[in-house]
């Protein structure tokens, strides 16, 4: 029997698109014959995943897990919303979100983690699901936060089942204050972030290229007024402050009360908690954002067939 080398497993993976453990098993079963191994995988339905890999996957679920001082969020995509309602798919996303706490925001590390109850990695389990369910799927991205003291709070918008939905938010609060107060305020702040989609935590961390583009637009608008340059500069500064209030978290009006700046709400939470509170980071992950949906994607094909 031929030796089952890493190079042989790699060759079969590239040929079939199946997972590493499945490829190794196929080669073992077929004595190292790659062609026979491809047929073995096809009979098991595992090679079918490769044919689906090019199809657009923009539906799915965002999964969120928080555990005191740490939290993680993942996006797992499918081709149709129908699959997102599948219990097997939901359990997979929930399990992956739990594992994401270990991966620390590294997507490749997350894919390489052993899948609970499975015979391979997270990536291998995803390949099996593609073959079983019959749609392309992808573990698209992940993010994670941790604090030494305080909480990492979370919120899921359009929640389908606990911890799974269309928008997932994490916000990290550093503080030695009362945990109950921090958790309650953290959830409110996470809800605010879900609603307003801020681009940065503070003005210093806002993309300088974005600021410059906005400044140039405002300058042109102000010059149209015909006012002197020194007046125009003051006009632009005032309008930039309004811009910051729209896109910078700490400068936004807190949606919970509709009056306070978020920075002031953070200070008030610190007084209630008995110790200063610092927001050290946040992430807002919305399902499918940034994915270009093809007109001839799988969902559209199904709809067309049903209508014919």
PDB file of C-alpha atoms in Angstrom, residues 75-251:
ATOM      1  CA  UNK A  75     -20.102  35.477  10.377  1.00  0.00           C
ATOM      2  CA  UNK A  76     -20.979  32.236   8.601  1.00  0.00           C
ATOM      3  CA  UNK A  77     -22.542  32.619   5.175  1.00  0.00           C
ATOM      4  CA  UNK A  78     -24.890  30.438   3.146  1.00  0.00           C
ATOM      5  CA  UNK A  79     -26.502  30.981  -0.236  1.00  0.00           C
ATOM      6  CA  UNK A  80     -30.098  31.190   1.006  1.00  0.00           C
ATOM      7  CA  UNK A  81     -31.960  32.330   4.076  1.00  0.00           C
ATOM      8  CA  UNK A  82     -33.668  28.938   4.057  1.00  0.00           C
ATOM      9  CA  UNK A  83     -30.411  27.274   5.113  1.00  0.00           C
ATOM     10  CA  UNK A  84     -29.903  29.942   7.805  1.00  0.00           C
ATOM     11  CA  UNK A  85     -33.077  28.578   9.415  1.00  0.00           C
ATOM     12  CA  UNK A  86     -31.747  25.004   9.344  1.00  0.00           C
ATOM     13  CA  UNK A  87     -31.165  23.676  12.894  1.00  0.00           C
ATOM     14  CA  UNK A  88     -27.930  21.925  11.866  1.00  0.00           C
ATOM     15  CA  UNK A  89     -26.560  25.152  10.383  1.00  0.00           C
ATOM     16  CA  UNK A  90     -27.595  27.136  13.468  1.00  0.00           C
ATOM     17  CA  UNK A  91     -25.846  24.684  15.785  1.00  0.00           C
ATOM     18  CA  UNK A  92     -22.710  24.876  13.646  1.00  0.00           C
ATOM     19  CA  UNK A  93     -22.636  28.694  13.866  1.00  0.00           C
ATOM     20  CA  UNK A  94     -23.247  28.568  17.623  1.00  0.00           C
ATOM     21  CA  UNK A  95     -20.447  26.025  18.133  1.00  0.00           C
ATOM     22  CA  UNK A  96     -18.063  28.057  15.967  1.00  0.00           C
ATOM     23  CA  UNK A  97     -18.867  31.242  17.915  1.00  0.00           C
ATOM     24  CA  UNK A  98     -17.981  29.381  21.113  1.00  0.00           C
ATOM     25  CA  UNK A  99     -14.685  28.229  19.593  1.00  0.00           C
ATOM     26  CA  UNK A 100     -13.987  31.790  18.407  1.00  0.00           C
ATOM     27  CA  UNK A 101     -13.348  32.738  22.037  1.00  0.00           C
ATOM     28  CA  UNK A 102     -10.178  30.622  21.759  1.00  0.00           C
ATOM     29  CA  UNK A 103      -9.099  31.974  18.364  1.00  0.00           C
ATOM     30  CA  UNK A 104      -8.791  35.607  19.492  1.00  0.00           C
ATOM     31  CA  UNK A 105     -10.083  37.095  16.242  1.00  0.00           C
ATOM     32  CA  UNK A 106      -7.815  35.049  13.942  1.00  0.00           C
ATOM     33  CA  UNK A 107      -9.958  33.471  11.198  1.00  0.00           C
ATOM     34  CA  UNK A 108      -7.306  30.959  10.088  1.00  0.00           C
ATOM     35  CA  UNK A 109      -6.697  29.859  13.679  1.00  0.00           C
ATOM     36  CA  UNK A 110     -10.451  29.407  14.104  1.00  0.00           C
ATOM     37  CA  UNK A 111     -10.723  27.263  10.957  1.00  0.00           C
ATOM     38  CA  UNK A 112      -7.881  25.057  12.215  1.00  0.00           C
ATOM     39  CA  UNK A 113      -9.408  24.350  15.641  1.00  0.00           C
ATOM     40  CA  UNK A 114     -10.769  20.815  16.271  1.00  0.00           C
ATOM     41  CA  UNK A 115     -14.548  20.788  15.843  1.00  0.00           C
ATOM     42  CA  UNK A 116     -16.372  19.385  18.912  1.00  0.00           C
ATOM     43  CA  UNK A 117     -17.729  15.906  18.318  1.00  0.00           C
ATOM     44  CA  UNK A 118     -16.326  15.815  14.792  1.00  0.00           C
ATOM     45  CA  UNK A 119     -13.441  14.012  13.153  1.00  0.00           C
ATOM     46  CA  UNK A 120     -11.553  17.048  11.965  1.00  0.00           C
ATOM     47  CA  UNK A 121     -11.240  20.812  12.111  1.00  0.00           C
ATOM     48  CA  UNK A 122     -13.832  23.568  11.862  1.00  0.00           C
ATOM     49  CA  UNK A 123     -12.931  23.883   8.161  1.00  0.00           C
ATOM     50  CA  UNK A 124     -13.429  20.135   7.656  1.00  0.00           C
ATOM     51  CA  UNK A 125     -16.841  20.261   9.331  1.00  0.00           C
ATOM     52  CA  UNK A 126     -17.878  23.158   7.098  1.00  0.00           C
ATOM     53  CA  UNK A 127     -16.919  21.139   4.006  1.00  0.00           C
ATOM     54  CA  UNK A 128     -19.074  18.254   5.224  1.00  0.00           C
ATOM     55  CA  UNK A 129     -22.005  20.598   5.733  1.00  0.00           C
ATOM     56  CA  UNK A 130     -21.652  21.969   2.195  1.00  0.00           C
ATOM     57  CA  UNK A 131     -21.826  18.419   0.845  1.00  0.00           C
ATOM     58  CA  UNK A 132     -24.737  17.461   3.088  1.00  0.00           C
ATOM     59  CA  UNK A 133     -26.908  20.557   2.670  1.00  0.00           C
ATOM     60  CA  UNK A 134     -26.029  21.282  -0.961  1.00  0.00           C
ATOM     61  CA  UNK A 135     -25.183  24.977  -0.770  1.00  0.00           C
ATOM     62  CA  UNK A 136     -21.954  26.906  -0.742  1.00  0.00           C
ATOM     63  CA  UNK A 137     -21.059  28.200   2.729  1.00  0.00           C
ATOM     64  CA  UNK A 138     -18.158  30.149   4.138  1.00  0.00           C
ATOM     65  CA  UNK A 139     -16.727  31.035   7.504  1.00  0.00           C
ATOM     66  CA  UNK A 140     -16.122  34.614   6.438  1.00  0.00           C
ATOM     67  CA  UNK A 141     -14.747  36.548   9.410  1.00  0.00           C
ATOM     68  CA  UNK A 142     -14.390  36.736  13.165  1.00  0.00           C
ATOM     69  CA  UNK A 143     -13.447  39.290  15.813  1.00  0.00           C
ATOM     70  CA  UNK A 144     -12.793  39.080  19.529  1.00  0.00           C
ATOM     71  CA  UNK A 145     -12.118  41.283  22.549  1.00  0.00           C
ATOM     72  CA  UNK A 146     -10.922  40.707  26.081  1.00  0.00           C
ATOM     73  CA  UNK A 147     -10.320  42.972  29.068  1.00  0.00           C
ATOM     74  CA  UNK A 148      -8.281  42.407  32.206  1.00  0.00           C
ATOM     75  CA  UNK A 149     -11.026  43.911  34.382  1.00  0.00           C
ATOM     76  CA  UNK A 150     -14.550  44.822  33.372  1.00  0.00           C
ATOM     77  CA  UNK A 151     -16.854  43.201  30.803  1.00  0.00           C
ATOM     78  CA  UNK A 152     -17.189  42.481  27.117  1.00  0.00           C
ATOM     79  CA  UNK A 153     -20.879  43.074  26.472  1.00  0.00           C
ATOM     80  CA  UNK A 154     -22.834  41.883  23.451  1.00  0.00           C
ATOM     81  CA  UNK A 155     -26.047  42.423  21.542  1.00  0.00           C
ATOM     82  CA  UNK A 156     -27.643  40.538  18.653  1.00  0.00           C
ATOM     83  CA  UNK A 157     -30.120  42.364  16.430  1.00  0.00           C
ATOM     84  CA  UNK A 158     -32.841  40.448  14.578  1.00  0.00           C
ATOM     85  CA  UNK A 159     -32.057  37.503  16.840  1.00  0.00           C
ATOM     86  CA  UNK A 160     -33.314  34.204  15.433  1.00  0.00           C
ATOM     87  CA  UNK A 161     -32.272  32.076  18.417  1.00  0.00           C
ATOM     88  CA  UNK A 162     -30.126  33.079  21.414  1.00  0.00           C
ATOM     89  CA  UNK A 163     -26.776  34.434  20.207  1.00  0.00           C
ATOM     90  CA  UNK A 164     -27.578  34.201  16.485  1.00  0.00           C
ATOM     91  CA  UNK A 165     -28.961  36.908  14.206  1.00  0.00           C
ATOM     92  CA  UNK A 166     -28.285  39.377  11.403  1.00  0.00           C
ATOM     93  CA  UNK A 167     -26.180  41.949  13.303  1.00  0.00           C
ATOM     94  CA  UNK A 168     -23.793  41.130  16.140  1.00  0.00           C
ATOM     95  CA  UNK A 169     -22.074  43.701  18.365  1.00  0.00           C
ATOM     96  CA  UNK A 170     -19.320  43.434  20.971  1.00  0.00           C
ATOM     97  CA  UNK A 171     -18.163  46.318  23.151  1.00  0.00           C
ATOM     98  CA  UNK A 172     -15.265  46.119  25.619  1.00  0.00           C
ATOM     99  CA  UNK A 173     -15.465  48.102  28.876  1.00  0.00           C
ATOM    100  CA  UNK A 174     -12.430  48.365  31.178  1.00  0.00           C
ATOM    101  CA  UNK A 175     -13.402  49.056  34.784  1.00  0.00           C
ATOM    102  CA  UNK A 176     -13.096  47.757  38.324  1.00  0.00           C
ATOM    103  CA  UNK A 177     -16.669  48.843  38.989  1.00  0.00           C
ATOM    104  CA  UNK A 178     -19.839  46.892  39.706  1.00  0.00           C
ATOM    105  CA  UNK A 179     -20.202  44.099  37.133  1.00  0.00           C
ATOM    106  CA  UNK A 180     -23.986  44.282  37.050  1.00  0.00           C
ATOM    107  CA  UNK A 181     -23.926  47.978  36.196  1.00  0.00           C
ATOM    108  CA  UNK A 182     -21.221  47.430  33.575  1.00  0.00           C
ATOM    109  CA  UNK A 183     -23.131  44.584  31.918  1.00  0.00           C
ATOM    110  CA  UNK A 184     -26.372  46.600  31.775  1.00  0.00           C
ATOM    111  CA  UNK A 185     -24.645  49.688  30.369  1.00  0.00           C
ATOM    112  CA  UNK A 186     -22.549  47.571  27.999  1.00  0.00           C
ATOM    113  CA  UNK A 187     -25.681  46.029  26.503  1.00  0.00           C
ATOM    114  CA  UNK A 188     -27.224  49.483  26.039  1.00  0.00           C
ATOM    115  CA  UNK A 189     -24.056  50.711  24.349  1.00  0.00           C
ATOM    116  CA  UNK A 190     -23.984  47.629  22.112  1.00  0.00           C
ATOM    117  CA  UNK A 191     -27.600  48.353  21.099  1.00  0.00           C
ATOM    118  CA  UNK A 192     -26.582  51.933  20.312  1.00  0.00           C
ATOM    119  CA  UNK A 193     -23.733  50.678  18.100  1.00  0.00           C
ATOM    120  CA  UNK A 194     -26.090  48.321  16.269  1.00  0.00           C
ATOM    121  CA  UNK A 195     -28.410  51.268  15.529  1.00  0.00           C
ATOM    122  CA  UNK A 196     -25.837  53.941  14.564  1.00  0.00           C
ATOM    123  CA  UNK A 197     -22.974  51.937  13.007  1.00  0.00           C
ATOM    124  CA  UNK A 198     -20.115  54.241  14.117  1.00  0.00           C
ATOM    125  CA  UNK A 199     -16.919  54.153  12.061  1.00  0.00           C
ATOM    126  CA  UNK A 200     -14.482  54.620  14.947  1.00  0.00           C
ATOM    127  CA  UNK A 201     -14.247  54.789  18.723  1.00  0.00           C
ATOM    128  CA  UNK A 202     -12.874  58.341  18.901  1.00  0.00           C
ATOM    129  CA  UNK A 203     -11.739  61.090  16.530  1.00  0.00           C
ATOM    130  CA  UNK A 204      -8.061  60.077  16.823  1.00  0.00           C
ATOM    131  CA  UNK A 205      -8.782  56.586  15.504  1.00  0.00           C
ATOM    132  CA  UNK A 206     -10.949  57.750  12.604  1.00  0.00           C
ATOM    133  CA  UNK A 207      -9.425  57.022   9.182  1.00  0.00           C
ATOM    134  CA  UNK A 208      -7.472  60.157   8.212  1.00  0.00           C
ATOM    135  CA  UNK A 209      -8.200  59.576   4.519  1.00  0.00           C
ATOM    136  CA  UNK A 210     -11.923  59.626   5.314  1.00  0.00           C
ATOM    137  CA  UNK A 211     -11.520  62.906   7.224  1.00  0.00           C
ATOM    138  CA  UNK A 212      -9.574  64.476   4.347  1.00  0.00           C
ATOM    139  CA  UNK A 213     -12.184  63.446   1.777  1.00  0.00           C
ATOM    140  CA  UNK A 214     -14.912  64.931   3.931  1.00  0.00           C
ATOM    141  CA  UNK A 215     -12.885  68.118   4.430  1.00  0.00           C
ATOM    142  CA  UNK A 216     -12.421  68.573   0.674  1.00  0.00           C
ATOM    143  CA  UNK A 217     -16.154  68.153   0.053  1.00  0.00           C
ATOM    144  CA  UNK A 218     -16.988  70.639   2.815  1.00  0.00           C
ATOM    145  CA  UNK A 219     -14.416  73.129   1.503  1.00  0.00           C
ATOM    146  CA  UNK A 220     -15.972  73.099  -1.962  1.00  0.00           C
ATOM    147  CA  UNK A 221     -19.437  73.533  -0.491  1.00  0.00           C
ATOM    148  CA  UNK A 222     -18.282  76.418   1.697  1.00  0.00           C
ATOM    149  CA  UNK A 223     -16.440  78.200  -1.145  1.00  0.00           C
ATOM    150  CA  UNK A 224     -19.676  78.243  -3.107  1.00  0.00           C
ATOM    151  CA  UNK A 225     -20.930  80.767  -0.544  1.00  0.00           C
ATOM    152  CA  UNK A 226     -18.350  83.318  -1.751  1.00  0.00           C
ATOM    153  CA  UNK A 227     -17.140  84.071   1.781  1.00  0.00           C
ATOM    154  CA  UNK A 228     -13.473  84.874   2.635  1.00  0.00           C
ATOM    155  CA  UNK A 229     -11.071  81.955   3.188  1.00  0.00           C
ATOM    156  CA  UNK A 230     -10.778  82.575   6.956  1.00  0.00           C
ATOM    157  CA  UNK A 231     -14.553  82.354   7.309  1.00  0.00           C
ATOM    158  CA  UNK A 232     -14.642  79.280   5.081  1.00  0.00           C
ATOM    159  CA  UNK A 233     -12.115  77.522   7.349  1.00  0.00           C
ATOM    160  CA  UNK A 234     -14.314  78.192  10.393  1.00  0.00           C
ATOM    161  CA  UNK A 235     -17.347  76.934   8.509  1.00  0.00           C
ATOM    162  CA  UNK A 236     -15.513  73.720   7.588  1.00  0.00           C
ATOM    163  CA  UNK A 237     -14.365  73.140  11.176  1.00  0.00           C
ATOM    164  CA  UNK A 238     -17.943  73.491  12.410  1.00  0.00           C
ATOM    165  CA  UNK A 239     -19.238  71.087   9.783  1.00  0.00           C
ATOM    166  CA  UNK A 240     -16.462  68.596  10.563  1.00  0.00           C
ATOM    167  CA  UNK A 241     -17.618  68.572  14.187  1.00  0.00           C
ATOM    168  CA  UNK A 242     -21.081  67.630  12.939  1.00  0.00           C
ATOM    169  CA  UNK A 243     -19.480  64.905  10.829  1.00  0.00           C
ATOM    170  CA  UNK A 244     -17.696  63.515  13.912  1.00  0.00           C
ATOM    171  CA  UNK A 245     -21.006  63.471  15.768  1.00  0.00           C
ATOM    172  CA  UNK A 246     -22.379  61.208  13.052  1.00  0.00           C
ATOM    173  CA  UNK A 247     -19.535  58.670  12.699  1.00  0.00           C
ATOM    174  CA  UNK A 248     -17.484  58.682  15.940  1.00  0.00           C
ATOM    175  CA  UNK A 249     -18.923  56.580  18.776  1.00  0.00           C
ATOM    176  CA  UNK A 250     -17.917  58.775  21.717  1.00  0.00           C
ATOM    177  CA  UNK A 251     -19.158  61.898  19.899  1.00  0.00           C
TER     178      UNK A 251
END
